[in-house]
CSV table of C-alpha atoms in Angstrom, one decimal:
chain,number,residue,atom,x,y,z
D,1,UNK,CA,77.9,433.6,144.1
D,2,UNK,CA,80.7,431.0,144.8
D,3,UNK,CA,83.1,433.4,146.3
D,4,UNK,CA,80.4,434.5,148.5
D,5,UNK,CA,79.4,431.1,149.7
D,6,UNK,CA,83.1,430.6,150.3
D,7,UNK,CA,83.5,433.8,152.3
D,8,UNK,CA,80.4,432.8,154.4
D,9,UNK,CA,81.8,429.3,155.0
D,10,UNK,CA,85.1,430.7,156.3
D,11,UNK,CA,83.8,433.1,158.6
D,12,UNK,CA,81.4,430.4,160.2
D,13,UNK,CA,84.8,428.7,161.4
D,14,UNK,CA,85.6,431.8,164.0
D,15,UNK,CA,81.9,431.6,164.9
D,16,UNK,CA,81.8,427.9,165.6
D,17,UNK,CA,85.1,428.0,167.5
D,18,UNK,CA,83.7,430.9,169.7
D,19,UNK,CA,80.7,429.2,170.4
D,20,UNK,CA,82.8,426.0,171.4
D,21,UNK,CA,85.0,428.0,173.8
D,22,UNK,CA,81.8,429.8,175.5
D,23,UNK,CA,79.9,426.7,176.0
D,24,UNK,CA,82.6,424.6,176.9
D,25,UNK,CA,83.5,427.1,179.9
D,26,UNK,CA,79.8,427.9,180.8
D,27,UNK,CA,79.1,424.2,181.1
D,28,UNK,CA,81.5,424.0,183.9
D,29,UNK,CA,80.9,427.2,185.7
D,30,UNK,CA,78.8,425.2,188.7
D,31,UNK,CA,81.4,424.5,191.4
D,32,UNK,CA,82.6,420.8,191.2
D,33,UNK,CA,82.0,418.3,188.2
D,34,UNK,CA,80.3,415.2,187.2
D,35,UNK,CA,82.0,413.1,189.5
D,36,UNK,CA,81.9,415.1,192.7
D,37,UNK,CA,77.8,414.9,192.0
D,38,UNK,CA,78.0,411.3,191.8
D,39,UNK,CA,80.2,410.8,194.9
D,40,UNK,CA,77.8,412.9,196.9
D,41,UNK,CA,74.7,410.6,195.3
D,42,UNK,CA,76.5,407.6,196.4
D,43,UNK,CA,77.1,408.8,200.2
D,44,UNK,CA,73.4,409.8,200.2
D,45,UNK,CA,72.5,406.4,199.1
D,46,UNK,CA,74.9,403.9,200.7
D,47,UNK,CA,75.9,406.2,203.5
D,48,UNK,CA,79.9,405.9,202.8
D,49,UNK,CA,82.4,406.8,200.0
D,50,UNK,CA,83.5,403.5,199.3
D,51,UNK,CA,83.6,404.3,195.6
D,52,UNK,CA,85.9,406.9,196.1
D,53,UNK,CA,88.7,405.1,194.4
D,54,UNK,CA,86.7,404.4,191.3
D,55,UNK,CA,85.6,408.1,191.1
D,56,UNK,CA,89.3,408.9,191.2
D,57,UNK,CA,90.0,406.5,188.2
D,58,UNK,CA,87.3,407.8,186.4
D,59,UNK,CA,88.5,411.7,186.9
D,60,UNK,CA,92.0,410.5,185.3
D,61,UNK,CA,90.3,408.5,182.7
D,62,UNK,CA,88.1,411.4,181.6
D,63,UNK,CA,90.7,413.8,182.2
D,64,UNK,CA,89.1,415.8,184.7
D,65,UNK,CA,92.3,416.1,186.9
D,66,UNK,CA,93.7,418.2,184.0
D,67,UNK,CA,93.2,422.1,183.7
D,68,UNK,CA,89.9,423.3,181.7
D,69,UNK,CA,92.3,424.4,178.5
D,70,UNK,CA,93.7,421.2,178.0
D,71,UNK,CA,90.4,419.3,178.5
D,72,UNK,CA,89.1,421.6,176.0
D,73,UNK,CA,92.0,421.0,173.5
D,74,UNK,CA,91.5,417.4,173.6
D,75,UNK,CA,87.8,417.8,173.0
D,76,UNK,CA,88.0,420.1,170.2
D,77,UNK,CA,90.7,418.2,168.4
D,78,UNK,CA,88.7,415.2,168.5
D,79,UNK,CA,85.5,416.9,167.5
D,80,UNK,CA,87.4,417.7,164.4
D,81,UNK,CA,88.1,414.0,163.5
D,82,UNK,CA,84.7,413.0,164.6
D,83,UNK,CA,85.5,411.7,168.1
D,84,UNK,CA,82.9,413.5,170.5
D,85,UNK,CA,84.3,411.8,173.5
D,86,UNK,CA,82.9,409.6,175.9
D,87,UNK,CA,79.6,410.4,178.2
D,88,UNK,CA,80.3,410.3,181.9
D,89,UNK,CA,76.9,409.2,182.9
D,90,UNK,CA,76.2,406.7,180.4
D,91,UNK,CA,79.9,405.5,180.0
D,92,UNK,CA,79.4,405.5,176.1
D,93,UNK,CA,80.9,407.1,173.2
D,94,UNK,CA,78.8,410.6,172.5
D,95,UNK,CA,78.3,409.6,168.9
D,96,UNK,CA,76.6,406.6,169.6
D,97,UNK,CA,74.0,408.6,172.1
D,98,UNK,CA,73.3,411.3,169.9
D,99,UNK,CA,72.5,410.1,166.0
D,100,UNK,CA,69.3,408.2,166.6
D,101,UNK,CA,68.0,411.2,168.9
D,102,UNK,CA,69.1,413.7,166.2
D,103,UNK,CA,67.3,411.7,163.7
D,104,UNK,CA,64.0,411.9,165.6
D,105,UNK,CA,64.5,415.5,166.6
D,106,UNK,CA,64.9,416.2,163.1
D,107,UNK,CA,61.9,414.4,162.0
D,108,UNK,CA,59.7,415.8,164.5
D,109,UNK,CA,61.0,419.5,163.7
D,110,UNK,CA,61.0,419.2,159.7
D,111,UNK,CA,57.3,417.5,160.1
D,112,UNK,CA,56.3,420.6,162.1
D,113,UNK,CA,57.5,423.0,160.0
D,114,UNK,CA,55.7,421.2,157.2
D,115,UNK,CA,52.7,421.4,159.1
D,116,UNK,CA,53.1,424.9,160.0
D,117,UNK,CA,53.4,426.3,156.5
D,118,UNK,CA,50.7,423.9,154.8
D,119,UNK,CA,47.9,425.1,157.6
D,120,UNK,CA,49.1,428.5,158.0
D,121,UNK,CA,49.1,429.8,154.3
D,122,UNK,CA,45.9,428.7,153.3
D,123,UNK,CA,44.1,429.8,156.7
D,124,UNK,CA,46.0,433.1,156.2
D,125,UNK,CA,44.7,433.6,152.7
D,126,UNK,CA,41.2,432.2,153.5
D,127,UNK,CA,41.1,434.7,156.5
D,128,UNK,CA,42.3,437.5,154.5
D,129,UNK,CA,39.9,437.1,151.7
D,130,UNK,CA,37.1,437.1,154.3
D,131,UNK,CA,38.3,439.9,156.3
D,132,UNK,CA,35.7,440.8,159.3
D,133,UNK,CA,33.2,438.2,158.4
D,134,UNK,CA,32.5,435.5,161.3
D,135,UNK,CA,35.1,433.1,159.9
D,136,UNK,CA,37.9,435.7,159.9
D,137,UNK,CA,36.8,436.4,163.3
D,138,UNK,CA,36.7,432.7,164.5
D,139,UNK,CA,40.0,432.3,163.1
D,140,UNK,CA,41.8,435.4,164.5
D,141,UNK,CA,40.5,434.5,167.8
D,142,UNK,CA,41.8,430.9,167.5
D,143,UNK,CA,45.2,432.4,166.4
D,144,UNK,CA,45.5,434.5,169.5
D,145,UNK,CA,44.9,431.5,171.4
D,146,UNK,CA,47.1,429.4,169.8
D,147,UNK,CA,50.0,432.1,170.2
D,148,UNK,CA,49.2,432.2,174.1
D,149,UNK,CA,48.7,428.4,175.0
D,150,UNK,CA,51.9,427.0,176.5
D,151,UNK,CA,53.0,424.0,174.4
D,152,UNK,CA,53.8,421.8,177.3
D,153,UNK,CA,49.8,422.1,178.5
D,154,UNK,CA,48.7,421.7,175.0
D,155,UNK,CA,50.7,418.6,175.3
D,156,UNK,CA,49.2,417.4,178.2
D,157,UNK,CA,45.8,418.1,177.2
D,158,UNK,CA,46.3,415.8,174.2
D,159,UNK,CA,47.8,413.4,175.7
D,160,UNK,CA,44.5,413.2,178.1
D,161,UNK,CA,42.3,413.6,175.3
D,162,UNK,CA,43.7,410.8,173.3
D,163,UNK,CA,43.8,408.4,176.0
D,164,UNK,CA,40.3,409.1,177.1
D,165,UNK,CA,38.7,409.1,173.7
D,166,UNK,CA,40.7,406.6,172.0
D,167,UNK,CA,42.2,404.8,174.4
D,168,UNK,CA,45.7,405.4,173.1
D,169,UNK,CA,48.6,406.2,175.5
D,170,UNK,CA,50.6,408.8,173.7
D,171,UNK,CA,53.9,408.8,175.5
D,172,UNK,CA,56.9,408.2,173.8
D,173,UNK,CA,57.1,407.5,169.8
D,174,UNK,CA,56.7,403.8,170.1
D,175,UNK,CA,54.4,401.6,172.0
D,176,UNK,CA,56.4,399.2,174.6
D,177,UNK,CA,56.2,396.0,172.1
D,178,UNK,CA,58.3,398.1,169.6
D,179,UNK,CA,60.6,399.7,171.9
D,180,UNK,CA,64.1,398.6,170.8
D,181,UNK,CA,62.6,396.1,167.9
D,182,UNK,CA,64.1,396.3,164.5
D,183,UNK,CA,62.5,398.5,162.0
D,184,UNK,CA,59.3,397.0,160.4
D,185,UNK,CA,56.3,398.4,158.4
D,186,UNK,CA,54.6,397.9,161.7
D,187,UNK,CA,57.0,399.8,163.6
D,188,UNK,CA,56.8,402.7,161.1
D,189,UNK,CA,52.9,402.6,161.5
D,190,UNK,CA,53.3,402.9,165.4
D,191,UNK,CA,55.9,405.9,165.0
D,192,UNK,CA,53.2,407.6,162.6
D,193,UNK,CA,50.3,406.7,165.2
D,194,UNK,CA,52.4,408.4,168.2
D,195,UNK,CA,54.1,411.3,166.4
D,196,UNK,CA,51.0,413.4,165.3
D,197,UNK,CA,50.7,414.8,168.8
D,198,UNK,CA,54.4,416.4,169.1
D,199,UNK,CA,54.3,417.6,165.6
D,200,UNK,CA,50.9,419.5,166.0
D,201,UNK,CA,51.8,420.6,169.6
D,202,UNK,CA,55.4,422.0,168.3
D,203,UNK,CA,53.7,423.5,165.3
D,204,UNK,CA,51.0,425.3,167.2
D,205,UNK,CA,52.5,428.5,168.2
D,206,UNK,CA,54.4,428.9,164.7
D,207,UNK,CA,51.2,428.1,162.9
D,208,UNK,CA,49.2,430.7,164.9
D,209,UNK,CA,51.8,433.6,164.3
D,210,UNK,CA,52.5,432.4,160.7
D,211,UNK,CA,48.5,432.8,160.2
D,212,UNK,CA,48.4,436.3,161.2
D,213,UNK,CA,51.5,437.3,159.1
D,214,UNK,CA,50.2,435.9,156.0
D,215,UNK,CA,46.7,437.6,156.5
D,216,UNK,CA,48.4,440.8,157.3
D,217,UNK,CA,50.7,440.7,154.2
D,218,UNK,CA,47.9,439.7,151.8
D,219,UNK,CA,45.6,442.4,153.0
D,220,UNK,CA,48.2,445.0,152.2
D,221,UNK,CA,48.9,443.3,148.8
D,222,UNK,CA,45.1,443.4,147.9
D,223,UNK,CA,45.0,447.0,148.4
D,224,UNK,CA,47.8,447.6,145.7
D,225,UNK,CA,47.0,449.2,142.4
D,226,UNK,CA,48.0,446.4,140.3
D,227,UNK,CA,45.3,444.2,141.9
D,228,UNK,CA,42.9,446.8,141.2
D,229,UNK,CA,43.9,446.8,137.7
D,230,UNK,CA,43.9,442.8,137.3
D,231,UNK,CA,40.3,442.7,138.8
D,232,UNK,CA,39.5,445.6,136.1
D,233,UNK,CA,40.5,443.6,133.2
D,234,UNK,CA,37.9,441.0,134.2
D,235,UNK,CA,40.2,438.2,135.6
D,236,UNK,CA,38.4,435.9,138.0
D,237,UNK,CA,38.9,436.5,141.9
D,238,UNK,CA,40.7,433.4,142.5
D,239,UNK,CA,43.2,434.2,139.8
D,240,UNK,CA,43.8,437.7,141.1
D,241,UNK,CA,44.3,436.2,144.4
D,242,UNK,CA,46.3,433.2,143.8
D,243,UNK,CA,48.3,434.1,140.9
D,244,UNK,CA,49.2,437.9,141.6
D,245,UNK,CA,48.6,438.5,145.1
D,246,UNK,CA,49.8,435.7,147.2
D,247,UNK,CA,52.9,435.3,145.2
D,248,UNK,CA,54.0,438.5,146.5
D,249,UNK,CA,52.5,438.5,149.8
D,250,UNK,CA,54.2,434.9,150.6
D,251,UNK,CA,57.5,436.3,150.1
D,252,UNK,CA,58.3,437.4,153.6
D,253,UNK,CA,57.4,433.9,155.0
D,254,UNK,CA,59.7,432.1,152.7
D,255,UNK,CA,62.3,434.6,154.1
D,256,UNK,CA,61.6,433.7,157.7
D,257,UNK,CA,61.9,430.1,156.8
D,258,UNK,CA,65.4,429.6,157.7
D,259,UNK,CA,64.9,431.2,161.1
D,260,UNK,CA,61.8,429.0,161.9
D,261,UNK,CA,63.5,425.6,162.1
D,262,UNK,CA,65.9,426.7,165.2
D,263,UNK,CA,63.0,427.9,167.2
D,264,UNK,CA,61.0,424.8,166.4
D,265,UNK,CA,64.0,423.0,167.6
D,266,UNK,CA,64.6,425.1,170.6
D,267,UNK,CA,60.6,425.2,171.5
D,268,UNK,CA,60.5,421.3,171.5
D,269,UNK,CA,62.8,420.6,174.5
D,270,UNK,CA,59.9,421.0,177.1
D,271,UNK,CA,57.5,419.3,174.8
D,272,UNK,CA,59.6,416.2,174.6
D,273,UNK,CA,60.2,416.1,178.2
D,274,UNK,CA,56.4,416.2,178.9
D,275,UNK,CA,55.8,413.6,176.3
D,276,UNK,CA,58.8,411.3,176.9
D,277,UNK,CA,60.3,411.7,173.4
D,278,UNK,CA,63.7,410.5,172.7
D,279,UNK,CA,65.0,413.9,171.1
D,280,UNK,CA,68.3,415.9,171.7
D,281,UNK,CA,66.2,418.1,174.1
D,282,UNK,CA,65.8,415.8,177.0
D,283,UNK,CA,69.3,414.6,176.6
D,284,UNK,CA,70.7,418.1,176.4
D,285,UNK,CA,69.2,419.2,179.7
D,286,UNK,CA,70.4,415.9,181.6
D,287,UNK,CA,73.8,416.6,180.5
D,288,UNK,CA,73.8,420.0,181.6
D,289,UNK,CA,72.2,419.6,185.0
D,290,UNK,CA,74.9,416.7,185.6
D,291,UNK,CA,78.1,418.5,183.9
D,292,UNK,CA,78.4,416.0,181.4
D,293,UNK,CA,80.7,418.0,179.2
D,294,UNK,CA,81.7,416.1,176.1
D,295,UNK,CA,78.0,415.2,175.6
D,296,UNK,CA,76.4,418.6,176.7
D,297,UNK,CA,79.2,420.4,174.4
D,298,UNK,CA,78.6,418.2,171.3
D,299,UNK,CA,74.7,418.8,171.6
D,300,UNK,CA,75.5,422.3,171.6
D,301,UNK,CA,77.6,422.4,168.7
């Protein structure tokens, strides 16, 4: 087992190296660089290029005057040491920008994953044990609707609903009073009050799909001979279902648990933009659009 783990970890090194090279090159494929776009923006705003000298200074400072392979080596060598470089747009160290956003991203993603499994498994069991009844048909209908609805549309609907019914503006993760304030119990409560919307929205599609998988797996297992044998022995139905059938039917769901987190992470970007969440998704999108290569490259890694 230890040998297998070591071998897999060693295989990850060339994989990450290839990802870093491909990502670094693709980010810079559009013509020009961040400072070219900045100069164009200033010319549009002020009608001159008086900041050209300043832009050239920044180009030297950020190493944009060097070939791409030299910039890559500088970045990846620093990356290994924990120095991720400096963001062009924010003029701050990348490490200062990403950790808070990464923490909020993981908080929302893991909460969504827990919500997905906590809701989908019981509903899947209930749906399978009430096959073709009105409740099963209702859950089937709702699951298909849940898999079909775009997450950003649900986010907008929930925002409007929360504001119209409860008078609570659910934009961002904090109220304006707590933005930038030190952590207190009040700030934690405000975070929880705002966080339920992104958690539900991000988890919606996954919950609907997982419900269908759990229902189908359990129906297959309930038709197996060992289940009929357990019933013939006089065991209570809930014991047969929970102790014998569910234990086997749930195995595929545990197997796909590791694949669920990346899909939730990637699927939350649009939701984060709509809801104004301080997560890595909007930051990555902005850095890619602006060719902020060190920030974008670090987030991709």
